[in-house]
Coordinates of C-alpha atoms and ligand atoms in Angstrom, one line a residue:
M1 CA 49.4 4.9 39.6
N2 CA 47.7 8.0 38.1
N3 CA 44.0 8.4 37.4
K4 CA 44.3 7.4 33.8
E5 CA 46.1 4.2 34.7
I6 CA 43.6 3.3 37.3
Q7 CA 40.8 3.8 34.8
K8 CA 42.7 1.6 32.3
Q9 CA 43.1 -1.1 34.9
K10 CA 39.3 -1.0 35.7
N11 CA 38.5 -1.3 32.1
N12 CA 40.7 -4.3 31.7
Q13 CA 39.0 -6.0 34.6
F14 CA 35.7 -5.5 32.8
N15 CA 37.2 -6.9 29.6
G16 CA 37.5 -3.5 28.0
N17 CA 35.4 -0.4 28.3
R18 CA 31.9 -1.6 28.6
Y19 CA 30.5 1.7 27.6
S20 CA 32.4 2.1 24.4
K21 CA 30.4 3.4 21.5
Q22 CA 30.7 0.0 19.8
N23 CA 29.3 -2.1 22.7
N24 CA 26.6 0.4 23.5
Y25 CA 25.4 0.3 19.9
N26 CA 25.3 -3.5 19.9
N27 CA 23.2 -3.7 23.0
C28 CA 20.6 -1.3 21.6
K29 CA 20.3 -2.7 18.1
V30 CA 16.7 -3.0 17.0
V31 CA 15.9 -6.6 15.9
N32 CA 13.2 -7.1 13.3
A33 CA 12.0 -10.2 11.6
Y34 CA 12.8 -8.8 8.2
N35 CA 15.1 -6.3 6.6
F36 CA 15.8 -4.8 3.2
V37 CA 18.4 -5.6 0.6
S38 CA 19.6 -2.4 -1.2
L39 CA 18.2 -1.8 -4.7
G40 CA 21.7 -1.6 -6.2
D41 CA 23.4 0.8 -8.6
P42 CA 20.8 2.1 -11.1
K43 CA 23.5 2.0 -13.8
N44 CA 23.2 -1.8 -13.6
I45 CA 19.6 -1.9 -14.7
K46 CA 19.7 -3.3 -18.2
R47 CA 16.3 -2.8 -19.8
G48 CA 15.5 -4.1 -23.3
K49 CA 13.4 -6.4 -25.4
V50 CA 13.1 -10.2 -24.8
T51 CA 15.9 -12.0 -26.6
T52 CA 14.9 -15.5 -27.8
G53 CA 17.4 -17.9 -26.4
E54 CA 18.2 -21.5 -27.4
F55 CA 17.5 -23.2 -24.1
S56 CA 14.1 -24.8 -23.3
G57 CA 13.5 -27.6 -20.8
K58 CA 12.9 -28.3 -17.2
L59 CA 14.6 -28.3 -13.8
I60 CA 13.7 -31.2 -11.5
C61 CA 14.0 -29.9 -8.0
T62 CA 13.7 -31.0 -4.4
L63 CA 12.9 -28.7 -1.5
K64 CA 13.8 -29.6 2.1
N65 CA 12.4 -27.5 5.0
L66 CA 15.1 -26.8 7.7
T67 CA 12.5 -25.4 10.1
P68 CA 8.8 -26.3 10.4
I69 CA 6.8 -25.0 7.5
F70 CA 3.2 -23.9 7.1
T71 CA 1.3 -22.9 3.9
S72 CA -2.3 -22.0 4.4
G73 CA -5.1 -24.1 3.0
D74 CA -8.6 -24.7 4.4
S75 CA -9.5 -22.9 7.6
K76 CA -12.4 -23.0 10.0
I77 CA -13.6 -20.8 12.8
I78 CA -14.3 -22.3 16.2
S79 CA -16.7 -20.3 18.3
S80 CA -16.7 -20.5 22.1
K81 CA -16.8 -18.3 25.1
D82 CA -14.0 -17.2 27.5
K83 CA -14.4 -17.4 31.3
N84 CA -16.1 -14.0 31.4
G85 CA -18.7 -15.1 28.9
K86 CA -17.1 -13.1 26.1
S87 CA -17.4 -14.7 22.6
I88 CA -14.3 -16.1 21.0
N89 CA -14.0 -16.8 17.3
H90 CA -10.8 -18.7 16.9
N91 CA -9.2 -19.5 13.5
C92 CA -7.9 -22.9 12.7
E93 CA -5.8 -23.2 9.6
Y94 CA -4.7 -26.4 7.9
F95 CA -1.8 -27.1 5.6
L96 CA -2.6 -26.6 1.9
C97 CA -3.3 -30.0 0.3
D98 CA -5.2 -32.0 -2.2
N99 CA -6.4 -35.6 -1.8
N100 CA -2.9 -37.1 -1.8
N101 CA -0.3 -34.3 -1.2
Y102 CA 0.7 -31.5 1.0
I103 CA 1.5 -28.5 -1.2
I104 CA 3.6 -25.3 -1.4
A105 CA 2.0 -23.3 -4.2
G106 CA 4.0 -22.7 -7.3
S107 CA 3.1 -19.0 -7.1
S108 CA 4.7 -18.8 -3.7
L109 CA 7.9 -20.4 -5.0
K110 CA 8.0 -18.1 -8.0
G111 CA 7.5 -15.0 -5.9
A112 CA 10.4 -15.8 -3.6
I113 CA 12.8 -16.8 -6.5
R114 CA 11.9 -13.7 -8.4
N115 CA 12.8 -11.6 -5.4
V116 CA 16.3 -13.1 -5.4
I117 CA 16.6 -12.7 -9.2
E118 CA 15.6 -9.0 -8.9
V119 CA 18.5 -8.5 -6.5
V120 CA 21.1 -10.5 -8.5
T121 CA 20.2 -8.7 -11.8
T122 CA 19.3 -5.2 -10.5
S123 CA 15.8 -5.4 -11.8
C124 CA 12.8 -3.1 -11.3
I125 CA 10.8 -3.2 -8.0
K126 CA 7.3 -4.5 -8.2
N127 CA 4.2 -4.3 -6.0
V128 CA 5.2 -1.0 -4.4
V129 CA 2.7 1.8 -5.2
E130 CA 3.9 4.4 -2.7
K131 CA 6.2 7.3 -3.4
G132 CA 9.8 6.5 -2.6
V133 CA 10.9 4.3 -5.3
P134 CA 13.7 5.9 -7.3
L135 CA 12.5 6.5 -10.9
E136 CA 15.1 4.2 -12.4
F137 CA 13.6 1.2 -10.4
S138 CA 9.9 1.9 -11.2
P139 CA 8.0 -1.1 -12.6
C140 CA 8.6 -1.8 -16.3
S141 CA 5.8 -0.6 -18.5
K142 CA 7.0 -0.9 -22.1
E143 CA 7.5 -4.1 -23.9
D144 CA 10.8 -3.1 -25.4
E145 CA 12.2 -1.7 -22.1
L146 CA 11.9 -4.6 -19.7
C147 CA 14.3 -5.3 -16.9
F148 CA 15.9 -8.8 -16.5
A149 CA 13.3 -10.2 -14.1
C150 CA 10.4 -8.9 -16.3
R151 CA 11.9 -10.5 -19.4
L152 CA 12.1 -13.8 -17.5
F153 CA 8.8 -13.8 -15.5
G154 CA 6.7 -11.4 -17.6
S155 CA 5.3 -8.1 -16.7
T156 CA 1.8 -7.0 -15.9
G157 CA 2.6 -3.5 -17.1
D158 CA 2.5 -0.4 -15.1
T159 CA -0.1 -1.0 -12.3
K160 CA -0.2 2.8 -11.5
N161 CA -1.0 3.7 -15.1
T162 CA -4.4 2.2 -16.0
S163 CA -4.0 3.3 -19.6
S164 CA -1.0 1.0 -20.0
T165 CA -1.8 -2.2 -21.8
T166 CA 1.6 -3.8 -21.7
A167 CA 1.3 -7.4 -20.4
L168 CA 3.9 -9.9 -21.3
R169 CA 3.8 -13.6 -20.5
G170 CA 6.7 -15.1 -18.7
R171 CA 9.0 -17.8 -20.0
V172 CA 9.5 -19.6 -16.6
Y173 CA 6.7 -21.7 -15.0
F174 CA 6.8 -23.2 -11.5
S175 CA 4.8 -26.3 -10.6
D176 CA 3.5 -26.6 -7.0
A177 CA 5.9 -28.3 -4.6
T178 CA 4.3 -31.5 -3.3
I179 CA 4.9 -34.2 -0.8
D180 CA 2.9 -37.4 -0.5
K181 CA 0.7 -37.3 2.6
K182 CA 1.8 -40.9 3.4
K183 CA 5.5 -39.8 3.5
A184 CA 5.0 -36.4 5.1
D185 CA 6.0 -35.9 8.8
I186 CA 3.2 -33.5 10.0
V187 CA 2.5 -32.5 13.6
A188 CA -0.5 -34.5 14.9
N189 CA -2.4 -31.7 16.5
L190 CA -2.9 -28.1 15.5
V191 CA -0.6 -25.8 17.5
T192 CA -2.0 -22.5 18.8
I193 CA 0.6 -19.8 18.0
K194 CA 1.1 -16.2 19.2
P195 CA -0.7 -13.7 17.0
L196 CA 0.8 -13.2 13.5
Y197 CA 1.0 -9.4 13.0
T198 CA -0.4 -8.4 9.6
P199 CA 1.5 -5.4 8.4
S200 CA -0.4 -2.3 9.5
P201 CA -0.1 1.0 7.5
K202 CA 2.1 2.2 10.4
C203 CA 4.5 -0.7 9.8
K204 CA 4.9 0.5 6.2
K205 CA 7.0 3.4 7.7
L206 CA 9.7 0.8 8.2
Y207 CA 10.0 0.4 4.5
Y208 CA 11.3 3.9 4.1
L209 CA 14.2 5.9 5.4
K210 CA 13.9 9.6 4.9
N211 CA 11.2 9.0 2.2
N212 CA 13.5 6.6 0.2
I213 CA 12.5 3.0 0.0
R214 CA 15.1 0.9 1.9
G215 CA 15.1 -1.9 -0.7
R216 CA 13.7 -5.4 -1.3
K217 CA 12.2 -7.2 1.7
F218 CA 13.6 -10.5 3.0
Y219 CA 13.1 -12.4 6.3
W220 CA 16.1 -13.4 8.4
H221 CA 16.5 -17.1 9.3
H222 CA 16.2 -18.0 12.9
A223 CA 19.6 -19.6 13.0
N224 CA 19.2 -20.9 16.6
K225 CA 16.1 -22.9 15.6
I226 CA 17.6 -24.6 12.6
G227 CA 18.4 -28.3 13.4
K228 CA 16.6 -28.2 16.8
D229 CA 13.9 -30.6 17.9
L230 CA 10.3 -29.7 17.5
T231 CA 9.6 -29.2 21.2
T232 CA 12.3 -26.6 21.6
Y233 CA 10.7 -24.9 18.6
E234 CA 7.1 -25.1 19.7
N235 CA 8.0 -23.5 23.1
T236 CA 9.1 -20.3 21.3
I237 CA 5.9 -19.9 19.3
E238 CA 3.1 -21.5 21.3
D239 CA 0.4 -19.4 22.9
K240 CA -1.4 -21.0 25.9
N241 CA -4.5 -18.8 25.3
F242 CA -7.1 -19.6 22.8
T243 CA -8.4 -16.2 21.5
S244 CA -9.9 -14.4 18.6
S245 CA -6.6 -12.7 17.7
N246 CA -4.3 -15.8 17.5
S247 CA -4.8 -18.9 15.5
S248 CA -4.1 -22.6 15.5
I249 CA -2.1 -24.0 12.6
Q250 CA -1.1 -27.3 11.2
F251 CA 2.6 -27.4 10.2
L252 CA 5.0 -29.9 8.8
K253 CA 8.0 -30.9 11.0
P254 CA 11.5 -30.1 9.8
L255 CA 13.3 -32.2 7.1
N256 CA 10.4 -33.1 4.8
T257 CA 11.3 -33.3 1.1
F258 CA 9.0 -31.8 -1.5
N259 CA 9.3 -32.2 -5.3
F260 CA 8.7 -29.6 -7.9
E261 CA 9.6 -28.7 -11.5
V262 CA 10.5 -25.4 -13.2
H263 CA 9.8 -25.4 -16.9
F264 CA 11.4 -22.7 -19.1
D265 CA 11.1 -21.7 -22.6
K266 CA 13.7 -20.2 -25.0
L267 CA 16.1 -18.7 -22.3
T268 CA 19.5 -17.4 -23.1
E269 CA 22.5 -19.1 -21.4
E270 CA 22.8 -16.1 -19.0
E271 CA 19.1 -16.3 -18.1
L272 CA 19.2 -20.0 -17.4
G273 CA 22.3 -19.5 -15.2
V274 CA 20.6 -16.8 -13.1
L275 CA 17.6 -19.0 -12.7
I276 CA 19.7 -22.0 -11.6
Y277 CA 21.8 -19.8 -9.1
S278 CA 18.7 -18.2 -7.6
L279 CA 17.0 -21.6 -7.0
Q280 CA 20.0 -23.4 -5.6
L281 CA 21.8 -20.5 -4.0
E282 CA 25.2 -21.4 -2.3
D283 CA 26.2 -23.7 0.6
G284 CA 24.9 -22.2 3.8
L285 CA 22.2 -20.1 2.2
A286 CA 18.5 -20.9 2.2
H287 CA 15.1 -19.5 1.1
K288 CA 12.0 -18.8 3.1
F289 CA 8.6 -20.0 2.1
G290 CA 5.1 -20.1 3.5
K291 CA 3.5 -18.3 6.4
A292 CA 4.7 -17.3 9.9
K293 CA 8.2 -16.4 8.6
S294 CA 8.6 -13.9 11.5
F295 CA 8.5 -16.9 13.9
G296 CA 11.3 -18.6 11.9
L297 CA 9.1 -21.0 10.0
G298 CA 9.8 -21.9 6.4
S299 CA 13.6 -21.9 6.1
C300 CA 14.1 -24.2 3.0
Q301 CA 16.9 -25.4 0.8
I302 CA 16.4 -26.2 -2.9
K303 CA 18.4 -28.7 -4.7
I304 CA 18.4 -29.1 -8.5
E305 CA 18.4 -32.9 -9.1
K306 CA 18.3 -32.7 -12.9
L307 CA 18.5 -30.2 -15.7
Y308 CA 16.8 -31.5 -18.8
L309 CA 17.3 -29.5 -22.0
E310 CA 15.0 -30.1 -25.0
T311 CA 17.0 -31.4 -27.9
K312 CA 17.0 -29.7 -31.2
D313 CA 15.3 -32.4 -33.1
K314 CA 12.2 -32.4 -30.8
Y315 CA 9.9 -31.4 -33.7
K316 CA 10.9 -34.5 -35.6
S317 CA 9.2 -36.8 -33.1
F318 CA 5.8 -36.5 -31.5
T319 CA 7.1 -36.6 -27.9
K320 CA 9.6 -34.1 -26.5
C321 CA 13.1 -35.3 -26.2
Y322 CA 15.3 -34.2 -23.3
E323 CA 19.0 -34.3 -22.7
D324 CA 20.3 -34.7 -19.1
T325 CA 22.7 -31.7 -18.8
P326 CA 25.1 -30.6 -15.9
V327 CA 24.2 -27.2 -14.4
D328 CA 27.8 -26.1 -13.8
K329 CA 28.4 -24.3 -17.0
F330 CA 25.3 -22.1 -16.6
L331 CA 25.9 -21.6 -12.9
N332 CA 29.5 -20.6 -13.2
S333 CA 28.8 -17.9 -15.8
C334 CA 26.1 -16.4 -13.5
I335 CA 28.5 -16.3 -10.5
E336 CA 31.3 -14.8 -12.6
K337 CA 29.1 -12.0 -13.9
Y338 CA 26.7 -11.2 -11.0
I339 CA 27.9 -12.6 -7.7
T340 CA 30.8 -10.2 -7.2
D341 CA 32.4 -8.8 -4.1
D342 CA 32.0 -5.1 -5.1
R343 CA 28.2 -5.2 -5.0
K344 CA 26.8 -4.2 -1.6
E345 CA 23.4 -5.7 -2.4
I346 CA 24.9 -9.1 -3.0
K347 CA 26.7 -9.0 0.3
E348 CA 23.4 -8.1 2.0
L349 CA 21.5 -10.8 0.1
K350 CA 24.1 -13.5 1.2
A351 CA 23.9 -12.2 4.8
I352 CA 20.1 -12.3 5.1
L353 CA 19.8 -15.7 3.4
N354 CA 22.6 -17.2 5.5
T355 CA 21.3 -19.9 7.8
K356 CA 23.8 -18.7 10.4
N357 CA 23.6 -15.3 12.0
S358 CA 24.0 -13.8 15.5
I359 CA 20.6 -12.3 15.8
D360 CA 18.7 -13.2 18.9
F361 CA 15.0 -13.5 18.1
S362 CA 14.1 -14.7 21.5
K363 CA 13.9 -11.1 22.6
K364 CA 10.7 -9.1 22.0
F365 CA 11.3 -7.8 18.5
F366 CA 8.0 -7.2 16.8
P367 CA 6.3 -5.0 16.0
I368 CA 8.5 -1.9 16.0
I369 CA 6.6 1.0 17.3
G370 CA 6.9 4.8 17.8
D371 CA 10.1 6.6 16.7
K372 CA 12.1 3.4 16.3
F373 CA 11.3 3.1 12.6
N374 CA 14.3 5.2 11.7
S375 CA 16.6 3.1 13.9
L376 CA 16.4 -0.2 12.0
P377 CA 20.0 -1.0 11.2
Q378 CA 21.0 -2.1 7.7
I379 CA 21.6 -5.8 7.1
L380 CA 25.4 -5.6 7.2
D381 CA 25.3 -3.7 10.6
Y382 CA 24.3 -6.9 12.5
Ligands
LIG401 ZN1 10.8 -4.9 -14.6

């Protein structure tokens, strides 16, 4: 047996060459709680005026959380001293609620759905004031040159340009998602969790690669925590220490069902289709709502229970008349036009919203420091 053959045999014993480029790369892959979906082809940004469509009505939706969920309501500071006599101001945060319900704010739902719609329709990118955004994707500032998302949700005009007065109301309104306190399955005691890292200016570096913005931010689902019992889950996020830098939170257990409505006014068939797709997504995909997403909280699925369209003769009667309508026609036209295999950003969106992935979040993953900023792989590299 010559040297080459001996080497080959050794490799076979180790199930292939352990030090191949591929394996080495996999072992070193940087894991981060979130990643970025590419902005897409600038040629696909279709800016224009709002077109008045024929569809007004409401979507009656349910939202089921697959992992525990936490939205921040009242909080209080508990002051005490540690064993060395040093003062501790520990933050306790309660689930957002009113007298009768636990609540996920409509603004929070709207923000997440808009983010999906921006990817699907290659819309402008909002809330980014730093340099790095390609000119084609800069926030819409003229009423007759609005991207798809701004036509649907409205635009506050160009935040960078204070002389801009363009502000347009949206045509889509989200109610809060609520669950009756009596029906809700909430953890009895507040759970002290590891510190939630607020994005430092240094972390912003992660948003850019060679001065170009990486894309639109989405959080990965912690696939290994979906469908697990609460104790398994608590073990991964609980902090035994009671300090000033961590907090205790009250969260809802998995598999609670919230109710909410989305009202819409004069949408085109295409706009309604995109709205329906972005709410309901596809089998195996889910949204993320609430806080502590980096710990895997807030994975949620939305189901459209009913689509009610206002009937044409509504002005003849004093009360609005609605017609129960199947969503399929609207949904299929959206999928046909937008959810195509040739769009990298759609593949990335489906990958990061997938409730199954092979990323191991049990390893120390956050925050990324030092020169690792440039080494964050793209979504499809995982
Ligand atoms: Zn826009």
